[in-house]
XYZ file of C-alpha atoms in Angstrom:
659
model
C 43.651 156.775 172.936
C 41.409 159.485 175.587
C 37.872 159.273 176.149
C 35.443 162.295 176.357
C 35.250 161.791 179.885
C 38.719 163.032 180.197
C 38.842 166.393 177.844
C 39.753 169.734 179.113
C 39.890 172.785 177.740
C 42.901 175.379 176.432
C 42.593 178.132 178.633
C 44.686 180.038 176.307
C 41.978 179.321 173.045
C 40.549 182.206 171.397
C 36.594 182.274 172.417
C 34.142 180.842 169.900
C 31.866 183.901 168.307
C 29.243 183.030 165.691
C 29.652 184.537 162.545
C 26.478 186.606 160.934
C 24.355 185.131 158.389
C 25.182 186.013 154.551
C 23.548 189.185 153.268
C 22.106 190.154 150.199
C 25.007 192.027 149.292
C 27.418 189.916 150.262
C 30.577 189.323 147.873
C 30.354 185.589 147.493
C 26.514 185.543 146.962
C 27.357 187.803 143.890
C 29.457 185.461 142.607
C 27.220 182.082 142.550
C 24.296 183.730 141.521
C 25.530 184.010 137.800
C 27.010 179.919 138.020
C 23.196 178.687 138.507
C 21.356 180.376 135.913
C 24.208 179.142 133.166
C 23.387 175.593 134.413
C 19.523 176.150 133.862
C 20.126 177.708 130.336
C 22.197 174.479 129.566
C 19.970 172.355 130.131
C 16.470 174.563 128.426
C 19.058 174.296 125.445
C 19.685 170.572 125.260
C 16.009 170.104 125.639
C 15.207 171.698 123.128
C 17.602 170.076 120.708
C 16.342 166.650 121.289
C 12.884 168.321 120.952
C 13.852 169.327 117.179
C 15.750 165.911 116.961
C 12.849 164.002 117.716
C 10.423 166.028 115.244
C 13.552 165.984 112.384
C 12.959 162.071 112.982
C 9.292 162.231 112.924
C 9.525 164.352 109.555
C 11.764 161.409 107.978
C 9.889 158.689 109.020
C 6.735 160.557 107.305
C 9.048 161.079 103.873
C 9.991 157.822 103.918
C 6.952 155.694 104.903
C 4.943 158.318 102.091
C 7.508 157.916 99.082
C 7.247 154.188 99.913
C 3.491 154.210 99.774
C 4.092 155.818 96.060
C 6.692 153.897 94.552
C 4.345 151.045 95.377
C 1.401 152.848 93.530
C 3.858 153.539 90.640
C 4.731 150.015 90.284
C 1.104 148.947 90.862
C 0.728 151.455 87.976
C 3.036 149.902 85.563
C 1.979 145.946 85.959
C -1.316 147.801 84.420
C -0.140 149.111 81.604
C 2.538 146.787 81.164
C 5.327 149.672 81.089
C 8.469 149.464 82.935
C 8.825 151.667 85.085
C 12.847 151.273 86.741
C 15.207 152.786 88.008
C 17.279 154.104 85.087
C 13.770 155.669 83.648
C 13.366 157.540 86.937
C 17.165 158.957 86.602
C 16.392 160.254 83.041
C 13.097 162.237 84.384
C 14.903 163.489 86.706
C 18.192 164.239 84.300
C 15.106 165.874 81.727
C 13.933 167.888 84.611
C 18.049 169.120 85.190
C 18.758 170.255 81.869
C 16.496 173.060 80.987
C 17.653 174.452 77.647
C 20.280 177.007 77.241
C 21.059 179.761 74.281
C 23.430 180.305 72.053
C 24.935 183.860 70.937
C 26.406 183.453 67.698
C 27.456 186.277 65.925
C 28.067 186.202 62.130
C 30.926 188.873 60.360
C 29.985 189.173 55.927
C 32.124 191.611 54.400
C 34.785 191.362 51.504
C 37.849 189.959 52.826
C 36.535 187.907 55.576
C 33.670 186.409 57.099
C 33.486 184.582 60.694
C 31.470 182.720 62.908
C 31.537 182.868 66.960
C 29.618 181.110 69.122
C 29.049 182.442 73.267
C 32.477 184.780 72.044
C 34.348 181.508 70.082
C 35.282 181.742 66.790
C 34.022 178.420 64.911
C 35.343 179.725 61.721
C 36.809 182.639 60.284
C 38.075 183.146 56.455
C 40.336 185.975 56.276
C 42.152 184.363 53.242
C 43.028 186.433 50.706
C 42.061 185.550 46.763
C 39.733 182.599 48.952
C 36.688 181.509 50.094
C 34.380 183.506 47.767
C 30.956 182.923 47.958
C 28.374 181.871 50.289
C 29.953 179.969 53.304
C 27.173 177.441 55.568
C 27.716 176.581 58.997
C 25.423 173.695 60.111
C 25.747 173.467 63.626
C 23.779 171.016 66.303
C 20.388 172.523 67.587
C 20.708 170.597 71.045
C 24.736 170.915 71.872
C 25.542 174.295 69.530
C 28.620 171.610 67.937
C 30.011 172.740 64.523
C 28.637 169.335 62.236
C 29.215 170.596 58.676
C 30.814 174.224 57.201
C 31.070 174.078 53.195
C 31.460 177.013 50.785
C 30.065 177.373 47.191
C 31.193 179.954 45.111
C 28.412 181.616 44.020
C 30.118 183.449 41.113
C 30.895 180.236 38.850
C 28.238 178.558 37.469
C 26.734 176.081 39.056
C 27.459 176.366 42.861
C 24.105 177.890 43.395
C 23.271 173.909 42.063
C 25.398 172.233 44.890
C 24.516 174.881 47.624
C 20.951 174.016 47.145
C 21.660 170.081 46.473
C 23.477 170.694 50.655
C 20.751 172.357 52.101
C 18.090 169.644 51.259
C 20.355 166.788 52.890
C 20.352 169.064 55.779
C 17.823 167.290 58.416
C 14.947 169.755 59.719
C 15.983 171.557 63.057
C 19.620 171.802 62.172
C 20.332 175.144 62.525
C 22.352 177.293 59.785
C 24.877 179.925 59.341
C 25.381 182.266 56.319
C 27.782 184.595 55.365
C 29.102 185.832 52.065
C 32.270 186.448 51.419
C 33.256 189.059 48.776
C 30.774 188.039 46.251
C 27.908 185.664 46.428
C 25.350 186.482 43.744
C 26.842 186.432 40.058
C 25.310 183.008 39.315
C 22.395 182.429 42.084
C 19.578 181.785 40.005
C 15.692 181.780 41.167
C 15.540 178.043 42.093
C 18.265 179.059 44.772
C 17.059 181.934 45.809
C 13.429 180.225 46.395
C 14.879 177.958 48.249
C 16.683 180.824 51.014
C 13.848 182.440 50.648
C 11.770 178.961 52.438
C 14.197 178.783 54.935
C 13.566 182.380 56.217
C 15.551 184.920 54.234
C 13.610 187.769 53.743
C 16.666 189.485 51.458
C 17.229 186.451 49.214
C 15.570 188.457 46.305
C 17.163 191.546 46.720
C 21.030 189.803 47.588
C 23.077 191.571 44.534
C 26.182 191.961 43.203
C 28.888 192.052 45.681
C 26.214 192.647 48.678
C 27.176 191.353 52.092
C 24.730 189.294 53.614
C 25.004 187.054 57.059
C 21.638 184.736 58.244
C 21.338 182.610 61.267
C 17.914 180.167 60.672
C 16.787 176.776 62.132
C 15.815 174.433 59.055
C 11.838 173.964 58.749
C 11.326 176.174 61.999
C 12.499 179.884 62.021
C 14.917 182.856 60.720
C 16.594 183.830 64.217
C 18.485 186.938 62.153
C 19.518 188.343 58.805
C 21.534 191.462 58.107
C 22.146 192.931 54.706
C 24.163 195.533 53.129
C 23.805 196.715 49.609
C 26.904 197.995 47.540
C 25.963 201.221 45.823
C 28.281 201.101 43.110
C 29.408 197.729 40.723
C 33.355 198.669 41.583
C 31.705 198.719 45.607
C 31.724 196.042 48.014
C 28.064 196.848 50.662
C 29.545 197.356 54.339
C 30.994 194.819 56.565
C 27.231 193.455 58.324
C 27.535 191.879 61.835
C 24.541 190.158 62.739
C 24.201 189.103 66.245
C 21.710 186.618 67.658
C 20.413 184.006 70.699
C 19.122 181.049 69.482
C 17.407 178.579 72.437
C 18.714 175.305 72.559
C 16.401 171.976 72.539
C 16.533 169.268 75.058
C 19.525 166.640 73.439
C 16.634 163.749 72.946
C 14.699 166.262 70.510
C 17.554 166.300 68.188
C 18.490 162.534 67.676
C 16.083 159.861 65.793
C 14.699 156.444 67.298
C 16.453 154.162 64.898
C 16.131 150.202 66.547
C 19.314 149.180 68.208
C 21.348 147.716 65.415
C 25.060 147.433 64.145
C 24.197 149.591 61.590
C 22.102 151.374 63.243
C 24.854 152.184 65.621
C 27.408 153.567 62.756
C 24.199 155.721 61.726
C 23.406 157.415 65.001
C 27.088 157.753 65.561
C 27.757 159.787 62.087
C 24.476 161.279 62.322
C 24.632 163.070 65.387
C 27.816 164.968 64.506
C 27.907 165.102 60.261
C 25.092 166.818 58.546
C 24.402 166.425 55.010
C 23.693 163.763 54.023
C 20.243 163.959 53.755
C 17.926 160.521 53.666
C 21.273 159.086 55.274
C 19.808 160.441 58.893
C 16.263 160.142 58.413
C 14.283 159.313 61.535
C 11.428 157.799 58.948
C 12.678 155.726 56.918
C 16.579 155.647 56.625
C 19.502 154.936 53.450
C 20.663 151.838 53.774
C 24.413 151.278 54.590
C 24.355 147.482 54.235
C 24.019 146.366 50.579
C 23.477 143.113 49.499
C 24.728 142.684 45.645
C 24.087 140.131 42.930
C 27.342 138.595 43.249
C 29.831 137.672 39.916
C 29.792 134.444 38.378
C 33.617 132.931 38.614
C 34.973 136.057 40.031
C 37.864 136.723 39.111
C 38.829 139.616 41.738
C 36.424 138.887 44.877
C 40.058 138.974 46.664
C 41.484 141.563 44.528
C 42.166 144.892 47.108
C 40.380 147.668 46.039
C 42.319 151.463 46.770
C 39.210 154.656 47.327
C 41.982 157.778 46.729
C 40.302 160.017 48.849
C 41.232 163.497 49.961
C 38.517 166.229 51.757
C 35.472 165.765 49.426
C 33.487 163.967 52.312
C 30.664 164.428 49.642
C 31.523 162.380 47.006
C 33.051 159.985 48.503
C 29.832 159.317 50.252
C 28.640 158.673 46.414
C 31.337 157.370 45.255
C 31.332 154.671 47.970
C 27.123 154.002 47.777
C 28.006 153.193 43.931
C 30.985 150.740 45.044
C 29.717 148.349 47.312
C 25.954 148.160 44.890
C 28.224 146.857 42.658
C 27.396 143.656 41.715
C 30.437 141.486 43.023
C 31.159 144.154 45.589
C 33.532 142.948 48.576
C 33.727 146.130 51.642
C 36.469 143.555 53.438
C 38.563 144.092 50.129
C 37.803 147.950 50.727
C 40.596 150.520 51.642
C 39.727 154.052 51.266
C 43.312 156.187 51.335
C 42.808 159.782 52.970
C 45.177 162.028 52.211
C 45.433 164.191 55.246
C 43.586 164.352 58.847
C 40.477 165.082 57.612
C 38.056 163.885 60.025
C 34.675 163.520 57.783
C 36.028 161.782 55.283
C 37.145 159.261 57.916
C 33.545 159.347 59.345
C 31.682 158.855 56.287
C 33.699 155.607 55.731
C 33.385 154.567 58.947
C 29.913 155.176 58.440
C 29.845 152.261 55.570
C 31.927 150.039 57.941
C 35.155 150.125 55.721
C 38.804 150.255 56.714
C 39.829 153.959 56.095
C 43.777 155.110 56.566
C 44.645 158.349 56.396
C 48.160 159.785 55.371
C 50.023 162.356 56.064
C 50.529 164.959 53.259
C 53.572 165.555 51.305
C 54.515 168.243 48.536
C 52.237 169.907 47.612
C 49.565 170.385 44.179
C 50.123 167.722 41.711
C 53.205 166.644 44.045
C 51.222 165.892 47.206
C 48.673 163.599 45.034
C 51.598 162.031 43.117
C 52.436 161.285 46.564
C 49.398 160.210 47.847
C 49.489 157.520 45.618
C 52.433 156.304 45.463
C 51.739 155.595 50.236
C 48.627 154.642 49.149
C 49.597 151.858 46.645
C 52.747 150.748 48.767
C 50.119 150.319 52.075
C 47.181 148.493 49.870
C 50.104 145.839 49.058
C 51.441 145.933 52.384
C 48.426 145.204 53.920
C 47.307 142.109 51.815
C 51.005 140.549 50.895
C 49.601 138.222 49.215
C 47.548 140.114 46.569
C 48.465 139.613 43.399
C 46.508 142.867 41.533
C 44.816 146.178 42.857
C 42.341 148.239 41.919
C 42.655 151.795 42.230
C 39.470 153.874 42.257
C 39.357 157.432 42.861
C 36.980 159.406 45.100
C 34.931 161.351 42.000
C 33.907 158.434 40.830
C 30.586 156.447 40.122
C 30.843 153.113 38.818
C 29.091 150.622 37.167
C 26.590 148.008 38.159
C 29.164 145.410 36.304
C 32.479 147.433 37.725
C 33.867 143.964 39.095
C 32.453 141.794 36.276
C 34.320 143.569 33.400
C 37.598 143.848 35.220
C 36.934 139.523 36.314
C 36.532 138.957 32.612
C 39.765 140.816 31.711
C 42.115 140.706 34.553
C 43.766 137.315 32.610
C 45.229 139.062 30.389
C 48.150 140.731 32.372
C 48.762 137.300 32.527
C 48.466 136.251 29.253
C 49.762 139.204 27.621
C 53.161 141.111 28.920
C 52.312 144.212 26.893
C 49.206 144.465 28.840
C 50.153 147.710 30.898
C 46.977 148.139 32.806
C 43.754 147.835 32.346
C 41.448 150.974 32.868
C 37.531 151.187 33.201
C 37.580 154.326 31.652
C 37.595 155.558 27.557
C 38.997 158.895 26.993
C 37.219 159.213 24.164
C 33.949 157.537 24.732
C 30.963 160.572 24.771
C 27.792 159.587 24.081
C 28.153 160.351 20.498
C 31.623 158.196 19.804
C 30.524 155.260 22.176
C 28.326 152.773 20.983
C 29.236 149.304 22.358
C 29.490 147.848 25.559
C 30.919 144.349 24.620
C 33.749 145.842 22.967
C 37.259 146.657 23.934
C 40.596 148.597 22.644
C 44.203 149.132 23.088
C 45.562 152.509 23.895
C 48.838 153.687 24.492
C 48.058 156.019 27.218
C 47.011 155.635 30.440
C 43.334 156.606 31.069
C 43.369 155.257 34.864
C 39.748 156.583 36.374
C 39.125 152.676 37.941
C 42.381 150.594 36.726
C 43.840 148.031 37.950
C 47.332 147.347 38.448
C 49.690 144.246 38.296
C 51.662 143.930 42.049
C 55.071 142.638 40.137
C 54.860 146.037 38.064
C 54.220 148.256 41.092
C 57.043 146.494 43.038
C 59.874 145.534 40.275
C 59.195 148.725 37.798
C 57.550 151.890 39.305
C 57.155 152.050 43.152
C 61.360 152.797 43.141
C 60.645 154.911 40.083
C 57.815 157.362 41.209
C 58.714 160.501 40.652
C 60.015 162.206 44.309
C 57.793 165.256 46.163
C 60.123 168.076 44.561
C 58.622 167.045 40.886
C 55.807 168.916 40.148
C 54.198 166.247 38.078
C 50.871 164.488 37.660
C 51.493 160.713 38.642
C 49.769 159.582 35.051
C 51.235 161.707 32.975
C 54.728 160.220 34.317
C 52.779 156.510 34.391
C 52.439 157.801 30.347
C 56.208 158.233 29.523
C 57.485 156.407 26.702
C 60.372 155.244 29.275
C 58.182 154.092 32.320
C 55.939 152.673 29.864
C 58.186 151.123 27.393
C 55.522 150.480 24.394
C 53.273 148.596 26.766
C 49.241 149.426 26.230
C 46.273 149.386 28.543
C 43.048 147.747 27.603
C 39.982 150.158 27.616
C 36.350 149.624 27.265
C 34.099 151.301 24.911
C 31.424 152.190 27.214
C 33.057 153.513 29.963
C 32.469 151.411 33.126
C 33.231 154.820 35.612
C 31.557 158.273 35.278
C 33.416 161.312 36.360
C 30.985 163.571 38.469
C 33.357 165.563 40.459
C 32.915 168.902 39.878
C 35.571 170.173 41.849
C 39.019 170.320 43.146
C 43.212 171.054 42.581
C 42.854 170.674 38.764
C 38.941 170.991 38.239
C 35.621 173.397 38.388
C 32.638 172.894 37.198
C 33.529 174.449 33.531
C 35.781 171.485 32.556
C 33.034 169.175 34.488
C 30.567 170.514 31.965
C 33.157 170.767 28.578
C 34.794 167.153 29.299
C 33.351 164.969 31.202
C 29.502 165.435 32.480
C 28.858 164.106 28.561
C 30.559 160.941 28.798
C 28.823 157.749 28.267
C 28.080 154.911 31.037
C 27.615 151.722 31.139
C 24.097 150.562 33.229
C 23.963 147.593 32.298
C 24.559 145.363 35.422
C 25.830 142.722 33.867
C 27.901 142.378 30.310
C 29.328 139.647 28.787
C 32.577 140.915 26.501
C 32.574 139.980 23.567
C 35.556 138.361 22.341
C 38.397 139.201 24.938
C 41.853 137.606 22.904
C 41.107 139.942 20.411
C 42.897 142.670 22.489
C 45.953 140.506 22.717
C 48.909 142.263 21.213
C 49.208 140.224 17.938
C 45.327 138.791 17.436
C 44.714 143.503 17.633
C 46.750 144.016 14.707
C 44.747 141.197 12.976
C 41.717 142.811 13.994
C 41.960 146.645 12.810
C 43.906 145.609 9.572
C 41.004 143.915 8.759
C 38.583 146.529 9.188
C 40.926 149.233 7.529
C 40.634 146.876 4.821
C 36.311 146.601 5.386
C 36.332 150.417 6.049
C 34.857 153.618 3.588
C 36.812 156.106 3.251
C 34.819 159.519 4.081
C 35.343 162.399 1.644
C 38.473 164.341 2.590
C 37.477 166.881 0.522
C 34.947 167.758 3.276
C 35.761 169.232 6.762
C 35.502 167.135 9.607
C 33.676 169.685 11.475
C 30.934 169.704 8.909
C 27.484 167.811 10.365
C 27.527 165.749 7.500
C 31.127 164.517 7.116
C 30.302 161.385 8.663
C 27.327 159.828 6.705
C 24.202 158.866 8.217
C 24.455 154.573 8.131
C 24.751 152.590 11.320
C 26.441 149.060 11.344
C 29.363 150.443 9.107
C 33.631 150.971 9.197
C 34.432 154.903 8.027
C 37.808 155.462 8.041
C 40.025 158.904 7.730
C 43.799 160.583 7.205
C 44.958 162.946 9.043
C 48.512 164.629 8.399
C 50.600 163.276 11.576
C 54.385 164.545 10.307
C 56.045 162.602 13.164
C 54.939 160.910 16.659
C 54.780 163.783 18.758
C 52.526 165.704 16.130
C 48.762 166.035 17.103
C 47.624 169.360 15.610
C 45.423 167.842 12.908
C 44.303 165.662 15.743
C 43.091 168.055 18.411
C 41.360 169.672 15.878
C 39.765 167.393 14.765
C 38.595 166.392 18.698
C 36.782 170.007 18.607
C 35.042 169.206 15.707
C 34.085 166.380 17.024
C 33.236 167.332 20.165
C 35.923 164.744 22.364
C 39.001 165.450 24.376
C 40.945 168.142 23.257
C 43.402 169.475 25.347
C 45.953 166.465 24.771
C 46.105 163.475 22.260
C 45.226 160.427 24.692
C 43.483 157.261 23.457
C 45.407 156.491 20.996
C 47.047 153.048 19.597
C 50.344 153.180 16.538
C 49.051 157.558 15.828
C 45.494 155.642 15.126
C 42.482 156.747 17.017
C 39.220 154.236 16.832
C 35.084 155.390 18.161
C 31.681 154.978 17.253
C 30.283 157.575 15.226
C 26.140 157.916 13.752
C 26.635 154.006 14.709
C 29.289 153.084 13.270
C 32.440 152.209 13.873
C 35.488 155.432 12.882
C 39.273 155.534 12.379
C 41.220 158.510 12.454
C 44.610 157.255 10.939
C 47.642 159.352 11.412
C 49.961 159.650 8.099
C 52.671 159.419 7.809
C 53.595 158.550 11.243
C 51.301 155.578 11.757
C 51.774 151.906 10.331
C 49.041 151.576 9.096
C 49.579 154.712 6.839
C 50.459 152.390 4.076
C 46.610 151.587 3.651
C 46.321 155.042 2.500
C 44.972 155.198 -1.149
C 47.562 157.174 -3.382
C 44.443 159.643 -4.669
C 43.438 160.397 -0.533
C 45.663 163.899 0.203
C 45.170 163.527 4.560
C 42.956 166.137 5.829
C 44.937 169.207 7.385
C 43.436 171.587 10.169
C 45.615 174.906 11.222
C 44.964 175.510 15.156
C 42.360 178.211 15.618
C 43.201 181.066 17.395
C 42.340 181.505 21.091
C 39.321 183.877 22.290
C 40.860 186.564 24.808
C 39.545 184.441 28.069
C 36.747 186.481 30.224
C 36.710 186.405 34.458
């Protein structure tokens, strides 16, 4: 290695010349200066972010401390007042603040051929079917959600429908939104009380609506009228122009539409029902709700406690509601044995069934009109004996019947007749000829050849071994009860019935029913209201005993004056406690010509011959027993004195019917 002391300069190298200092406009200077500024700006930006972050943390810490302090104060306040303030209640408070009331846009059409109701552009009711839906359509909406709670049509062209509408409207809870619309004609039979009710509901047109006028209204019960539209018919043969009513309806918070009932199993069912079904009055009352649990008196030695009860129902939920309250209140009722069979997948009848905690089964409809009803009965009876495979009997009741307090007691006392007398076809709670003026003794029983239905007990062996396999098929438009009355089906057997019925037919609407028919043939039927009746001499209706009884009555009877007409008021004397007898002309088993005229005179069932035993009818009139014997067809005709000529009445001419 060479040291410094030995270094020699290189004679060939260029001499070192020092460079000038860098000037202001040197290109290197222009490039280096911007890089320094970026670094400075970056540092400044980072500093600002740190400051903002520190401020945010500080604000959050202050908010947390403040919230903690307020929560401690609330807890202390709650402790002072004895109230519990928990997370759930705070969440509810927040939810109330968030769920501000909204509104519904409702549009209603009323016209001759169509009614419709739409809410927020969605059609919820539309009836444009020809020759159907006449009258006033009523829709009830929930004031918190706008959901449909009830839909009814009242044919106020026909008698009593205005009363039914008024009853329904009175049963709707205050606060509900009610929508009205007329289709075709809705005032011909609307009397003043119904108009007054509409006025109380807010209508300004209730008194003016007339023949074939169109009308629509939206109102809130007990609150205010939202809108009303009206179009007058200018001539008798024309209809008012269609009206379209559009209105906005504000919704209320959910809590304002519900009742604060105690938390019980009964009220759980009530709440579920009342939150989406309307028109049932006190059952949904907030202050004094009607009971849903019944504790009726037991029936001593109840022979039908474990007999299944089949309720034959369709889509008449208000009828079903009334019927079930009646049935569950009857002495000896056993809810565990009750099943409601609904013909079709209708929601409201099933909800009514569940309201009472009962079993409900819906059937797929088979057939149409009478055939459909017949198939519904068959399906219900078959299902009943399948559900209760050990049951020897079944009680069948329709949805449009009230039952007497002693309904189950009546069957408990008579059930043994089905075992002890093979000639007994059924035991019914209904007397076809048992009107207020033709029945008198609730302890008395009869035998009749016609199967009455309307609350009856059926033997399992009869159904399974005879009726089920031969039941009319769906294509046959037969009434099931008429079929059961056929001689080849009945086979000489008879049904046992009471003098005073244990059921009452209240239904004024149905396939074969209207308000006029109900008024004329069912309204004045007698109905036992005594809680317990001890039936007298039950064995007297056994076949041989009954023949002896009737013969003894004939022999003791007072023969009425056959020169008078049965239509005369004094034909039956005003003497109580007697046995009266009359003989009428009856040439052969189906010769009911005179009987039907006599029935008209007596103001009892006169559409066909029912309630007879060996061509003899038995009833009470003016406090005495009455026997009507067909001559010469009846076996009892031989007891007619030779000097008595049987009464013969020709049918009255039909008067032309007016719509």
